[in-house]
Amino acid sequence: MSLENLKAAEDKLAQIVKRYPNKRSALMPALYLGQEAVGYVSAEVISWVATKIGVSSAEVKEVATFYTMYQQKPVGKYHLQVCRTLSCHLAGAKPLVNFLKEKLAVDAHQVTADGLFSYEEVECLGSCGTGPVVQINDVYFERMDSEKLASLLERIKTELPDLRYSTLKDELGVGLADMPRSQLVNLKEGKHGAS
Amino acid sequence: MAHHKILTENVHYADQHEIGRYEERGGYQAIRRILNSDPLSIMEEVKTSGLRGRGGAGFPTGMKWSFVPRNTGKPIYLLCNADESEPGTFKDRLLLERDSHLLLEGMMIAAYALGSHWTAIYIRGEYAHPAACLAKAINEAYQRGYLGQGIFGSDYGLDIVLHRGAGAYICGEETGLIESLEGYRGQPRLKPPFPAVVGLYDCPTVVNNVETLAALPWIIKNGAAAYAQIGTEKSKGTKLMSVSGHVKNPGVYEIDLGYPLLDFINNECGGVREGHSLKAVIAGGSSVPVLRADELAGVLLDYESLKTAGTMLGSGGMIVLDDSTDMVEVVANLQHFYSHESCGQCTPCREGGHWVEKVVKRIYEGQGFPTDLMLLDSVCSQIAGHTICPFGDALVTPVLSFIKKFRNEFDEKIMAALDRHLV
Ligand SMILES: Cc1cc2nc3c(=O)[nH]c(=O)nc-3n(C[C@H](O)[C@H](O)[C@H](O)COP(=O)(O)O)c2cc1C
Ligand code: SF4
Ligand code: FES
């Protein structure tokens, strides 16, 4: 299955490589494609990227382990990332983590038995004015509290089973830009611009 | 006070991201106008405007461009820094999501002035939605012939490539960004040589922040002189401030530089929460020194005034703290960030960062020792100034500045711990 997915990603990677003056620059996009195909950066993904970019597996691994968004082991279908940095902390991020720990009954970076959920604490997501923010897969949910999060966890499975901007499925997300930032939680927009 | 809207004039239109709407509202006029002029004259115009880099350092943009050698025979690269990861900073995101074409036009102007034909936007990996907005805008621009070979019917060719990071604060540092874009770990390079001379693929390279580039269309349209009339003598134009923490109305604001800091908090951001008083402000992102409320009178939001006050405008990521805040907790939170985000190249930063975090954490948890503040001082003095990139200096700033300004809170926690150690 995952091998097939990687095969399918090859054309896309060939397109991406063409954009850069230097092939090696496509290494990070290739890792994203591999991760998207397999679910995480497995050994298989590493050697696929190495072959395609023309560098050693060790070099790919060195890069993959530097960046936090390349998952070194499988994550849940819905991977929750709670911002722990100052502004979100002040706005109540810690209770969200405690809630997840209790509700999902797993520790950070572990996957629930049904394979659906995992979570971790991450650093500032650039959403400090609307904190605390929880990123689920690649979608931000802002101004969260435990109650909203609880309802989100319930509704997500039925209402948005494939929650993702799918930024890599087609041309880095073309066509999905119109998707509202959050379909599940009605968010009050932050104030923009002084008046 | 009425502020100029140079960057945020159109962000409230829900359809501003569509290329047609952008053009109806005056978009892509500035680039059309300059395509037949001498690139060097555009650079002079930007110099005259007084525009300074909005990524944090405030370096004059036109002057930065002038360091690029144009006769090496090598390509010249322009890179847009959209890594926005400094805690408290979320202002570029507003432009990326709401007015993507404004950034693209700014990049076209900068690229034309620099003689660059290949440019990239390095956007932090977590910004999936902003990246999707940008990708759509870039595609629209290619479809209309505004990007690609011979843009707007001229003989000037330009590509813009969107490149996603993957979760590493240090890739916001310009040489870390370049390493990352080349397909390596984002570990900063020793400077000099500066990227202007040896940058991406060892070619002359300019790295500019999103907000810096987005100011260019207005400057071209309205003239450098009009821009230079806004702000103060040395801090020209407007600045985006992203405000978070204990204010009533957090959000992104565009202000004329030189606006009084306290007026900004009280009049624009609604002041601190009901029933609370202001305790301190981190004015420009987590890496700048904190100011106590009693130090704020007369301080203006511009590069010089904040410098005189002992801090920096930085990225404009303002974090407001009210009287309910435990300052030791704040520092413990921030030092975790800094120890986590070290790229690991320099021993003082990599090891020292963990030390600082550990010691602050134990003070916060009531396990501190009377010698801990001295220890922190000594560890920090071995980090600052002894590293490849300025991250080392940023790392020691929260801990040192908060201890200096709120020493009593650290002492109290240590004294309480002492009582506990004695029983
Ligand atoms: C640790 C560190 C992190 C940085 N992060 C960013 C960032 O996220 N975005 C940014 O534009 N500049 C960042 N900078 C500043 C860049 O190195 C560079 O100066 C800036 O992008 C230049 O653009 P400007 O002249 O338009 O401001 C960072 C610098 C350091 C030392
Ligand atoms: S100071 Fe820290 S972040 Fe900067 S190069 Fe050295 S180890 Fe890396
Ligand atoms: S502190 Fe959480 S998004 Fe910035």
XYZ file of C-alpha atoms and ligand atoms in Angstrom:
661
model
C 0.000 0.000 0.000
C 2.567 2.541 1.074
C 4.869 1.524 -1.746
C 2.082 2.200 -4.204
C 1.510 5.591 -2.640
C 5.166 6.423 -2.962
C 5.093 5.384 -6.581
C 2.134 7.696 -7.121
C 4.078 10.557 -5.551
C 6.900 10.219 -8.042
C 5.386 12.343 -10.782
C 4.615 15.063 -8.336
C 8.145 15.009 -7.027
C 9.516 15.228 -10.556
C 7.451 18.388 -11.036
C 8.698 19.863 -7.764
C 12.343 19.111 -8.558
C 12.008 21.164 -11.740
C 11.140 24.288 -9.770
C 14.530 24.528 -8.108
C 17.889 25.536 -9.534
C 19.369 22.661 -7.526
C 17.862 19.209 -7.061
C 18.868 18.911 -3.430
C 16.455 21.734 -2.578
C 13.619 19.315 -3.271
C 14.685 17.140 -0.350
C 12.267 18.672 2.151
C 9.309 18.633 -0.250
C 10.189 15.002 -0.987
C 10.088 14.161 2.704
C 6.647 15.767 2.914
C 5.436 13.713 -0.031
C 6.825 10.569 1.530
C 5.251 11.336 4.871
C 1.923 12.050 3.229
C 2.052 8.731 1.370
C 3.098 6.535 4.263
C 1.818 8.424 7.303
C 5.226 9.082 8.798
C 8.857 9.181 7.771
C 9.560 5.454 7.768
C 12.832 3.807 6.719
C 11.137 3.174 3.410
C 10.441 6.887 2.970
C 14.034 7.747 3.824
C 15.456 5.453 1.191
C 12.865 6.580 -1.379
C 13.864 10.218 -0.839
C 17.554 9.295 -0.925
C 17.169 7.541 -4.272
C 15.063 10.263 -5.806
C 17.262 13.150 -4.680
C 20.498 11.283 -5.209
C 22.003 11.493 -1.732
C 22.676 8.864 0.928
C 20.001 7.655 3.337
C 22.122 8.939 6.190
C 21.966 12.443 4.779
C 18.208 12.275 4.409
C 17.864 11.000 7.941
C 20.043 13.815 9.226
C 17.671 16.337 7.691
C 14.473 14.506 8.618
C 15.410 14.362 12.300
C 16.200 18.077 12.455
C 12.649 19.224 11.715
C 9.816 18.555 14.135
C 7.140 18.191 11.483
C 8.628 15.034 10.065
C 7.138 12.351 12.277
C 9.653 9.680 13.168
C 6.957 7.204 14.152
C 3.290 6.744 13.310
C 0.837 9.301 14.687
C -2.919 9.101 15.040
C -5.260 9.815 12.162
C -5.909 13.027 14.027
C -2.688 14.361 15.448
C -3.279 17.210 17.888
C -0.582 19.770 18.552
C -1.174 22.100 21.457
C 0.857 25.296 21.530
C 2.584 25.594 24.894
C 4.442 28.900 24.366
C 3.885 32.019 26.435
C 0.818 33.702 24.917
C -1.083 30.414 24.677
C 0.148 29.445 28.131
C -1.287 32.674 29.534
C -4.547 31.977 27.700
C -4.875 28.480 29.174
C -2.952 25.920 27.130
C -2.011 23.647 30.020
C -5.597 22.603 30.840
C -5.974 21.490 27.222
C -2.996 19.175 27.486
C -4.252 17.807 30.777
C -7.654 17.277 29.209
C -6.191 15.352 26.283
C -4.066 13.216 28.538
C -7.083 12.255 30.573
C -9.590 11.942 27.746
C -7.380 9.963 25.380
C -5.660 8.078 28.199
C -2.307 8.078 26.443
C 0.845 10.103 26.908
C 2.134 12.618 24.412
C 3.419 11.023 21.179
C 1.449 7.806 21.815
C -1.455 6.748 19.632
C -4.820 5.665 21.002
C -5.647 1.981 20.533
C -8.127 2.747 17.736
C -5.374 4.546 15.845
C -7.378 7.765 15.747
C -5.687 10.190 18.108
C -2.286 11.319 19.273
C -1.070 14.624 20.679
C 1.982 16.611 21.609
C 2.903 20.032 22.910
C 4.556 22.312 20.369
C 6.073 25.781 20.329
C 4.481 29.026 19.123
C 2.285 28.478 16.073
C 1.958 32.131 15.090
C -1.553 32.388 16.441
C -0.762 34.061 19.740
C -3.612 36.594 19.624
C -6.218 33.861 19.344
C -4.756 31.376 21.778
C -4.785 28.843 23.024
C -4.454 27.193 19.660
C -4.643 23.521 18.817
C -3.480 22.316 15.440
C -5.185 19.129 14.281
C -3.295 17.604 11.383
C -2.593 20.831 9.511
C -5.642 22.864 10.511
C -5.611 25.479 13.289
C -8.379 25.699 15.866
C -8.113 28.898 17.802
C -9.437 30.223 21.124
C -9.859 26.693 22.396
C -10.977 25.453 25.770
C -11.519 21.955 27.090
C -15.228 22.032 26.331
C -14.749 23.030 22.702
C -11.976 20.509 22.353
C -14.178 17.742 23.729
C -16.919 18.486 21.212
C -14.362 18.766 18.445
C -13.002 15.299 19.184
C -16.514 13.889 18.910
C -17.575 15.709 15.776
C -14.388 15.432 13.816
C -14.871 11.730 13.082
C -18.220 12.223 11.409
C -18.106 15.787 10.113
C -14.574 16.053 8.823
C -13.123 12.575 8.654
C -10.288 13.669 6.375
C -9.408 16.857 8.153
C -6.428 18.266 6.290
C -5.600 21.111 3.967
C -3.988 18.421 1.876
C -1.399 20.941 0.945
C 0.530 18.268 -0.844
C -2.197 16.449 -2.677
C -2.274 18.997 -5.450
C 0.188 21.812 -6.078
C 0.694 22.655 -2.432
C -2.941 23.136 -1.696
C -4.346 24.890 -4.701
C -8.095 24.792 -4.611
C -8.263 24.505 -0.879
C -7.526 28.094 -0.083
C -11.204 28.848 0.133
C -11.755 26.328 2.845
C -12.636 28.207 5.986
C -9.925 28.095 8.574
C -12.127 26.125 10.857
C -15.310 24.429 9.817
C -16.131 22.986 13.174
C -15.685 25.801 15.586
C -17.242 29.119 14.915
C -14.436 31.509 15.519
C -14.590 35.165 16.180
C -12.089 36.794 13.895
C -9.217 38.593 15.513
C -9.253 42.348 15.189
C -7.332 43.404 12.154
C -5.845 46.822 11.761
C -6.226 49.832 13.972
C -9.245 51.963 13.327
C -4.772 59.141 16.177
C -5.399 58.110 12.603
C -2.839 55.670 11.308
C -1.852 55.149 7.721
C -2.960 51.935 6.133
C -0.147 50.931 3.891
C -0.222 47.216 4.528
C -3.691 46.587 5.872
C -5.825 48.787 3.652
C -7.575 45.834 2.070
C -7.175 42.967 4.507
C -10.763 43.214 5.684
C -12.148 42.335 2.228
C -12.956 38.634 2.215
C -12.274 38.433 -1.532
C -8.989 40.318 -1.537
C -7.078 37.096 -2.186
C -8.616 36.836 -5.666
C -6.381 38.326 -8.300
C -9.245 40.204 -9.979
C -10.291 41.914 -6.770
C -6.683 42.723 -5.955
C -6.336 44.457 -9.310
C -9.646 46.313 -9.001
C -8.350 47.783 -5.783
C -5.231 49.093 -7.455
C -3.055 46.002 -7.345
C -0.276 45.227 -9.833
C -0.086 48.875 -10.875
C 3.223 49.564 -9.158
C 5.079 46.694 -10.819
C 3.606 47.585 -14.222
C 4.848 51.115 -13.809
C 8.470 50.236 -13.067
C 9.100 47.465 -15.580
C 10.721 49.829 -18.058
C 12.737 51.838 -15.587
C 16.301 51.433 -14.440
C 16.435 48.845 -11.621
C 18.982 50.969 -9.783
C 16.553 53.866 -9.677
C 14.054 51.601 -7.900
C 16.705 50.731 -5.368
C 17.387 54.440 -4.843
C 13.669 55.045 -4.356
C 13.546 52.374 -1.634
C 16.614 53.896 0.012
C 14.985 57.319 0.013
C 11.798 55.940 1.557
C 13.745 55.005 4.681
C 12.087 51.553 4.762
C 13.783 49.278 7.274
C 13.608 45.501 7.577
C 10.566 44.339 9.528
C 11.908 40.871 10.313
C 13.500 42.040 13.537
C 16.784 43.803 12.967
C 15.450 46.956 11.308
C 18.256 47.163 8.792
C 17.652 49.716 5.988
C 16.249 47.756 3.053
C 17.664 49.808 0.196
C 21.110 49.710 1.743
C 20.924 45.924 2.145
C 20.123 45.627 -1.546
C 23.058 47.843 -2.448
C 25.500 45.292 -0.973
C 24.591 42.819 -3.703
C 27.315 42.622 -6.367
C 25.655 42.686 -9.763
C 28.548 41.762 -11.995
C 29.680 38.356 -10.722
C 28.023 36.470 -13.548
C 26.145 34.451 -10.944
C 22.391 34.601 -10.517
C 21.019 36.840 -7.768
C 18.375 35.387 -5.479
C 15.635 37.091 -3.530
C 14.141 35.121 -0.646
C 11.063 36.093 1.290
C 11.257 35.175 4.949
C 7.819 33.921 5.975
C 9.098 31.676 8.739
C 7.381 33.790 11.414
C 8.177 31.777 14.536
C 9.226 34.359 17.128
C 6.863 33.847 20.069
C 4.253 36.598 20.098
C 4.553 37.268 16.373
C 1.643 36.614 14.012
C 1.607 39.677 11.790
C 2.993 38.205 8.569
C 0.269 35.588 8.665
C -2.354 38.322 8.267
C -0.764 39.479 5.013
C -0.084 35.962 3.763
C -3.698 34.907 4.239
C -5.544 38.096 3.475
C -3.502 39.864 0.833
C -1.221 37.279 -0.765
C -0.971 39.247 -4.020
C 0.360 42.283 -2.160
C 3.327 40.201 -1.081
C 3.786 38.809 -4.594
C 3.798 42.313 -6.061
C 6.303 43.426 -3.423
C 8.519 40.509 -4.377
C 8.247 41.392 -8.061
C 9.384 44.941 -7.314
C 12.285 43.815 -5.149
C 13.342 41.141 -7.628
C 13.256 43.603 -10.505
C 15.315 46.129 -8.554
C 17.858 43.438 -7.693
C 17.948 41.825 -11.111
C 16.752 38.520 -9.696
C 14.886 36.008 -11.827
C 14.361 33.217 -9.349
C 12.877 33.889 -5.939
C 11.360 31.806 -3.180
C 9.053 32.290 -0.255
C 10.207 30.250 2.728
C 7.084 29.729 4.797
C 6.989 27.929 8.123
C 5.597 24.420 7.737
C 2.761 24.898 10.189
C 1.277 27.683 8.070
C -0.727 25.313 5.883
C -3.585 27.712 5.355
C -1.400 30.724 4.501
C 0.629 28.449 2.208
C -2.540 27.354 0.451
C -3.553 31.001 -0.023
C -0.137 31.828 -1.439
C -0.041 28.805 -3.710
C -3.357 29.829 -5.195
C -2.193 33.414 -5.681
C 1.038 32.296 -7.319
C -0.884 30.083 -9.705
C -3.230 32.919 -10.633
C -0.259 35.171 -11.304
C 1.343 32.575 -13.582
C -1.932 32.093 -15.434
C -2.173 35.796 -16.185
C 1.437 36.052 -17.269
C 2.384 38.103 -14.235
C 4.980 35.488 -13.404
C 7.079 33.325 -15.671
C 8.797 34.378 -18.844
C 8.334 38.013 -19.748
C 6.057 39.206 -16.974
C 3.320 41.714 -17.888
C 4.450 41.479 -21.489
C 7.943 42.769 -20.705
C 11.152 40.911 -21.409
C 11.831 40.440 -17.709
C 11.315 36.881 -16.471
C 10.556 35.954 -12.885
C 9.706 32.814 -10.924
C 8.376 32.641 -7.391
C 8.591 29.269 -5.677
C 6.788 28.467 -2.468
C 8.932 26.420 -0.110
C 7.569 25.026 3.138
C 9.706 24.672 6.235
C 9.026 21.808 8.603
C 9.100 23.078 12.163
C 12.319 24.766 13.238
C 12.418 28.288 14.666
C 16.024 28.752 13.662
C 15.127 28.660 9.960
C 13.908 32.235 10.468
C 17.531 33.293 10.825
C 18.519 34.167 7.283
C 21.461 31.800 6.864
C 19.564 28.981 8.589
C 16.811 29.675 6.083
C 19.259 29.403 3.212
C 20.700 26.108 4.485
C 17.192 24.750 4.854
C 16.198 25.863 1.363
C 19.269 24.099 0.024
C 17.969 20.874 1.548
C 20.067 20.688 4.694
C 19.493 21.051 8.427
C 18.679 24.693 9.096
C 21.922 25.475 10.874
C 23.044 29.098 10.576
C 26.311 29.948 8.857
C 29.128 31.997 10.260
C 29.043 35.587 8.982
C 30.857 37.088 7.138
C 30.536 36.324 4.321
C 27.052 37.826 4.322
C 24.301 36.365 2.145
C 24.362 39.490 -0.028
C 27.657 38.162 -1.374
C 27.596 34.426 -0.607
C 24.051 33.196 -0.083
C 21.835 30.570 -1.671
C 23.962 28.113 -3.693
C 26.868 30.482 -2.909
C 25.263 33.209 -5.033
C 24.407 36.783 -4.008
C 21.160 36.635 -2.027
C 18.798 39.041 -0.321
C 16.523 37.806 2.445
C 13.629 40.098 3.290
C 10.702 39.738 5.638
C 7.102 39.505 4.358
C 6.106 42.853 5.843
C 9.148 44.607 4.378
C 8.332 43.378 0.874
C 4.624 44.117 1.227
C 5.394 47.813 1.804
C 7.034 48.178 -1.612
C 3.928 48.516 -3.845
C 2.725 51.478 -1.773
C 6.144 53.120 -1.851
C 6.331 52.825 -5.638
C 2.765 54.046 -6.104
C 2.890 56.950 -3.696
C 6.554 57.794 -3.837
C 9.404 57.456 -1.386
C 8.851 60.979 -0.109
C 5.273 60.205 0.936
C 6.474 57.137 2.844
C 9.267 59.067 4.494
C 6.759 61.603 5.788
C 5.167 58.969 7.966
C 6.805 58.018 11.246
C 9.787 59.614 12.933
C 13.060 60.969 11.693
C 14.788 57.606 11.647
C 11.871 55.199 11.841
C 9.877 55.780 8.697
C 6.530 54.405 7.690
C 4.165 52.039 9.429
C 4.686 48.840 11.381
C 2.456 45.878 12.033
C 2.157 45.073 15.697
C 0.795 41.699 16.741
C -0.481 41.951 20.273
C -1.212 39.068 22.615
C -1.347 38.404 26.319
C -3.508 40.257 28.803
C -5.094 42.932 26.615
C -8.794 43.175 25.887
C -8.346 43.198 22.128
C -5.443 41.097 20.973
C -4.804 41.162 17.237
C -2.775 42.720 14.460
C -2.596 46.510 14.211
C -0.875 48.781 11.753
C 0.565 51.865 13.410
C 2.584 54.844 12.284
C 6.036 54.384 13.786
C 6.588 56.701 16.728
C 3.182 56.076 18.307
C 3.309 56.160 22.123
C 3.407 52.642 23.509
C 0.970 53.274 26.356
C -1.523 54.983 24.045
C -1.286 51.984 21.788
C -2.090 49.537 24.561
C -4.833 51.665 26.075
C -6.484 53.204 23.029
C -6.047 50.592 20.337
C -5.820 47.334 22.233
C -8.476 48.228 24.799
C -6.056 48.250 27.731
C -5.494 45.346 30.100
C -8.282 43.101 31.279
C -10.947 44.499 33.616
C -9.884 44.656 37.248
C -6.210 44.310 36.467
C -3.315 46.679 36.032
C -0.423 46.605 33.635
C 2.687 44.920 34.963
C 5.089 44.605 32.053
C 5.421 44.578 28.284
C 7.612 42.544 25.973
C 7.489 44.968 23.090
C 8.923 43.152 20.092
C 8.763 39.376 20.379
C 10.040 37.076 23.124
C 13.698 37.766 22.293
C 13.683 41.420 23.374
C 14.170 42.652 26.967
C 11.025 43.166 29.050
C 9.971 46.617 30.279
C 8.217 47.218 33.601
C 5.008 49.251 33.531
C 6.746 52.117 35.347
C 9.297 52.392 32.547
C 6.763 52.906 29.781
C 5.831 56.563 30.148
C 7.038 58.493 27.120
C 8.264 55.394 25.272
C 7.378 55.446 21.596
C 6.941 52.506 19.268
C 9.915 53.098 17.017
C 13.423 51.674 16.713
C 15.227 54.531 18.477
C 12.861 55.165 21.366
C 12.669 51.495 22.286
C 16.435 51.259 22.089
C 16.784 54.185 24.466
C 14.368 52.411 26.787
C 16.700 49.397 26.758
C 14.755 47.116 24.469
C 13.902 46.660 20.772
C 11.016 46.894 18.344
C 12.069 43.486 16.988
C 9.321 41.762 15.035
C 6.559 43.852 16.614
C 5.264 40.836 18.514
C 4.041 42.519 21.679
C 3.168 40.440 24.721
C 1.339 42.315 27.466
C 1.462 41.049 31.046
C -0.888 42.186 33.813
C -0.559 42.056 37.588
C -1.739 38.448 37.761
C 1.442 37.243 36.058
C 4.069 35.166 37.813
C 7.277 36.380 36.178
C 9.262 33.275 37.108
C 6.640 31.205 35.341
C 6.974 33.402 32.247
C 10.713 32.884 32.152
C 10.379 29.136 32.748
C 7.995 28.979 29.799
C 10.236 30.968 27.489
C 13.464 29.220 28.411
C 11.857 25.918 27.497
C 11.205 27.391 24.068
C 14.798 28.529 23.674
C 16.397 25.296 24.815
C 14.087 23.372 22.494
C 14.853 25.543 19.468
C 18.658 25.628 19.603
C 20.002 24.185 16.377
C 22.723 22.436 18.327
C 25.798 23.675 16.458
C 27.412 25.741 19.223
C 28.116 24.107 22.552
C 27.328 27.210 24.671
C 23.880 27.519 23.091
C 23.047 23.815 22.999
C 24.246 22.924 26.504
C 23.791 26.319 28.129
C 20.199 26.528 26.961
C 19.331 23.342 28.822
C 21.146 24.519 31.924
C 19.274 27.794 31.978
C 15.964 26.043 31.468
C 16.682 23.541 34.226
C 17.728 26.140 36.775
C 14.810 28.482 36.061
C 12.434 25.538 36.247
C 13.694 24.494 39.638
C 13.359 28.039 40.952
C 9.802 28.151 39.633
C 8.985 24.799 41.224
C 10.252 25.946 44.610
C 13.465 23.932 44.480
C 15.890 26.748 43.775
C 19.122 27.476 45.611
C 20.444 30.844 46.814
C 23.333 30.515 44.378
C 21.053 29.953 41.386
C 20.844 33.548 40.213
C 24.618 33.768 40.223
C 24.760 30.489 38.388
C 22.337 31.769 35.747
C 24.384 34.912 35.369
C 27.549 32.939 34.840
C 26.013 30.447 32.383
C 24.442 33.277 30.390
C 27.703 35.186 30.187
C 29.259 32.103 28.612
C 26.519 31.929 25.972
C 25.988 35.516 24.859
C 28.519 36.605 22.277
C 30.028 33.125 21.998
C 27.839 31.647 19.316
C 27.569 31.479 15.544
C 24.216 33.231 15.293
C 22.297 35.793 17.387
C 20.064 33.051 18.806
C 22.552 32.697 21.656
C 21.968 36.317 22.642
C 18.217 35.879 22.255
C 18.311 32.836 24.514
C 19.732 34.750 27.489
C 17.524 37.814 27.049
C 14.320 36.677 28.796
C 16.108 35.211 31.796
C 18.538 38.097 32.289
C 16.057 40.890 31.660
C 13.322 39.424 33.854
C 15.765 38.803 36.705
C 16.990 42.378 36.382
C 13.494 43.848 36.332
C 11.700 41.473 38.700
C 14.488 40.264 40.927
C 12.232 40.165 43.996
C 9.998 37.468 42.497
C 12.956 35.189 41.907
C 14.348 35.934 45.368
C 11.023 35.198 47.030
C 10.752 31.801 45.405
C 14.326 30.986 46.338
C 13.833 32.164 49.926
C 10.714 30.041 50.265
C 12.677 27.090 48.945
C 15.423 27.816 51.451
C 12.948 27.556 54.309
C 11.912 24.228 52.875
C 15.505 23.030 52.502
C 16.095 23.895 56.183
C 13.206 21.971 57.723
C 17.004 33.422 15.749
C 16.466 34.311 14.685
C 15.188 34.106 14.193
C 14.664 34.920 13.186
N 13.397 34.690 12.741
C 12.893 35.462 11.743
C 11.588 35.228 11.220
O 10.878 34.316 11.651
N 11.140 36.028 10.219
C 11.914 37.042 9.704
O 11.477 37.720 8.790
N 13.136 37.291 10.182
C 13.648 36.530 11.176
N 14.925 36.769 11.633
C 15.704 37.854 10.980
C 16.370 37.331 9.719
O 17.621 36.764 10.050
C 16.630 38.442 8.713
O 17.332 39.446 9.358
C 15.382 39.035 8.136
O 14.583 38.053 7.539
C 15.766 40.072 7.116
O 14.630 40.663 6.552
P 14.337 42.206 6.726
O 15.613 42.937 6.458
O 13.298 42.485 5.718
O 13.872 42.385 8.128
C 15.453 35.970 12.652
C 16.730 36.187 13.158
C 17.244 35.373 14.159
C 18.617 35.632 14.660
S 23.667 30.122 18.546
Fe 22.398 28.324 18.858
S 20.929 28.419 17.206
Fe 22.606 29.810 16.600
S 24.018 28.547 15.410
Fe 24.687 28.378 17.523
S 23.645 26.540 18.337
Fe 22.607 27.150 16.455
S 2.215 31.388 21.757
Fe 0.812 29.943 20.985
S 0.612 30.552 18.955
Fe 2.148 31.915 19.666
